[in-house]
Amino acid sequence: MVSTPLSATTTVVATEDVLSTTIDDETVILHESSGKYYGLNDVGTFIWNLLEEPRTIEAICEAVTAEYDVEYERCERDVNEMVSELAEKGLVRLDHS
């Protein structure tokens, strides 16, 4: 579990030791240092693509709610959960400043 709670201003970016590819709206991620693969569905792929550059949780949620029919509060919960899981697996870096 991520030790520091995420906030709207937490910045998230993919780490440098991951490789990813997208096939039919799904992404496969390889964490090079662990040798583990992870898969993302189409919404996860949309979010992953946003994380090529540093983005705040708020910016991610704004992009997702603009693209998909989802309420902001639900989106925020789901994005926080996904980002926490990605951080636990070492696939993203978080900046809580």
JSON list of C-alpha atoms in Angstrom, two decimals, residues 51-94:
[
{"chain": "A", "resi": 51, "resn": "LEU", "atom": "CA", "xyz": [1.54, 9.07, -17.43]},
{"chain": "A", "resi": 52, "resn": "GLU", "atom": "CA", "xyz": [4.24, 9.36, -20.09]},
{"chain": "A", "resi": 53, "resn": "GLU", "atom": "CA", "xyz": [4.55, 12.89, -18.70]},
{"chain": "A", "resi": 54, "resn": "PRO", "atom": "CA", "xyz": [4.14, 13.96, -15.06]},
{"chain": "A", "resi": 55, "resn": "ARG", "atom": "CA", "xyz": [0.47, 14.66, -14.27]},
{"chain": "A", "resi": 56, "resn": "THR", "atom": "CA", "xyz": [-1.44, 15.40, -11.11]},
{"chain": "A", "resi": 57, "resn": "ILE", "atom": "CA", "xyz": [-4.25, 13.13, -9.95]},
{"chain": "A", "resi": 58, "resn": "GLU", "atom": "CA", "xyz": [-6.59, 16.04, -10.67]},
{"chain": "A", "resi": 59, "resn": "ALA", "atom": "CA", "xyz": [-5.35, 16.37, -14.28]},
{"chain": "A", "resi": 60, "resn": "ILE", "atom": "CA", "xyz": [-5.73, 12.62, -14.82]},
{"chain": "A", "resi": 61, "resn": "CYS", "atom": "CA", "xyz": [-9.29, 12.69, -13.49]},
{"chain": "A", "resi": 62, "resn": "GLU", "atom": "CA", "xyz": [-10.18, 15.68, -15.65]},
{"chain": "A", "resi": 63, "resn": "ALA", "atom": "CA", "xyz": [-8.89, 13.87, -18.75]},
{"chain": "A", "resi": 64, "resn": "VAL", "atom": "CA", "xyz": [-10.72, 10.65, -17.88]},
{"chain": "A", "resi": 65, "resn": "THR", "atom": "CA", "xyz": [-14.04, 12.36, -17.16]},
{"chain": "A", "resi": 66, "resn": "ALA", "atom": "CA", "xyz": [-13.74, 14.30, -20.43]},
{"chain": "A", "resi": 67, "resn": "GLU", "atom": "CA", "xyz": [-13.16, 11.05, -22.36]},
{"chain": "A", "resi": 68, "resn": "TYR", "atom": "CA", "xyz": [-15.51, 8.65, -20.52]},
{"chain": "A", "resi": 69, "resn": "ASP", "atom": "CA", "xyz": [-18.99, 8.92, -19.03]},
{"chain": "A", "resi": 70, "resn": "VAL", "atom": "CA", "xyz": [-18.05, 8.71, -15.35]},
{"chain": "A", "resi": 71, "resn": "GLU", "atom": "CA", "xyz": [-18.75, 10.91, -12.34]},
{"chain": "A", "resi": 72, "resn": "TYR", "atom": "CA", "xyz": [-15.71, 12.81, -11.05]},
{"chain": "A", "resi": 73, "resn": "GLU", "atom": "CA", "xyz": [-15.89, 11.31, -7.53]},
{"chain": "A", "resi": 74, "resn": "ARG", "atom": "CA", "xyz": [-15.98, 7.74, -8.84]},
{"chain": "A", "resi": 75, "resn": "CYS", "atom": "CA", "xyz": [-13.19, 8.53, -11.28]},
{"chain": "A", "resi": 76, "resn": "GLU", "atom": "CA", "xyz": [-11.06, 9.97, -8.49]},
{"chain": "A", "resi": 77, "resn": "ARG", "atom": "CA", "xyz": [-11.52, 6.84, -6.34]},
{"chain": "A", "resi": 78, "resn": "ASP", "atom": "CA", "xyz": [-10.69, 4.55, -9.27]},
{"chain": "A", "resi": 79, "resn": "VAL", "atom": "CA", "xyz": [-7.66, 6.62, -10.37]},
{"chain": "A", "resi": 80, "resn": "ASN", "atom": "CA", "xyz": [-6.33, 6.72, -6.80]},
{"chain": "A", "resi": 81, "resn": "GLU", "atom": "CA", "xyz": [-6.70, 2.94, -6.55]},
{"chain": "A", "resi": 82, "resn": "MET", "atom": "CA", "xyz": [-4.98, 2.35, -9.90]},
{"chain": "A", "resi": 83, "resn": "VAL", "atom": "CA", "xyz": [-2.15, 4.78, -9.18]},
{"chain": "A", "resi": 84, "resn": "SER", "atom": "CA", "xyz": [-1.59, 3.22, -5.75]},
{"chain": "A", "resi": 85, "resn": "GLU", "atom": "CA", "xyz": [-1.34, -0.25, -7.32]},
{"chain": "A", "resi": 86, "resn": "LEU", "atom": "CA", "xyz": [1.06, 1.00, -10.01]},
{"chain": "A", "resi": 87, "resn": "ALA", "atom": "CA", "xyz": [3.20, 2.67, -7.34]},
{"chain": "A", "resi": 88, "resn": "GLU", "atom": "CA", "xyz": [3.28, -0.49, -5.20]},
{"chain": "A", "resi": 89, "resn": "LYS", "atom": "CA", "xyz": [4.53, -2.42, -8.24]},
{"chain": "A", "resi": 90, "resn": "GLY", "atom": "CA", "xyz": [7.20, 0.22, -8.95]},
{"chain": "A", "resi": 91, "resn": "LEU", "atom": "CA", "xyz": [5.67, 1.21, -12.29]},
{"chain": "A", "resi": 92, "resn": "VAL", "atom": "CA", "xyz": [5.13, 4.90, -11.40]},
{"chain": "A", "resi": 93, "resn": "ARG", "atom": "CA", "xyz": [6.78, 7.54, -9.24]},
{"chain": "A", "resi": 94, "resn": "LEU", "atom": "CA", "xyz": [4.76, 9.80, -6.96]}
]
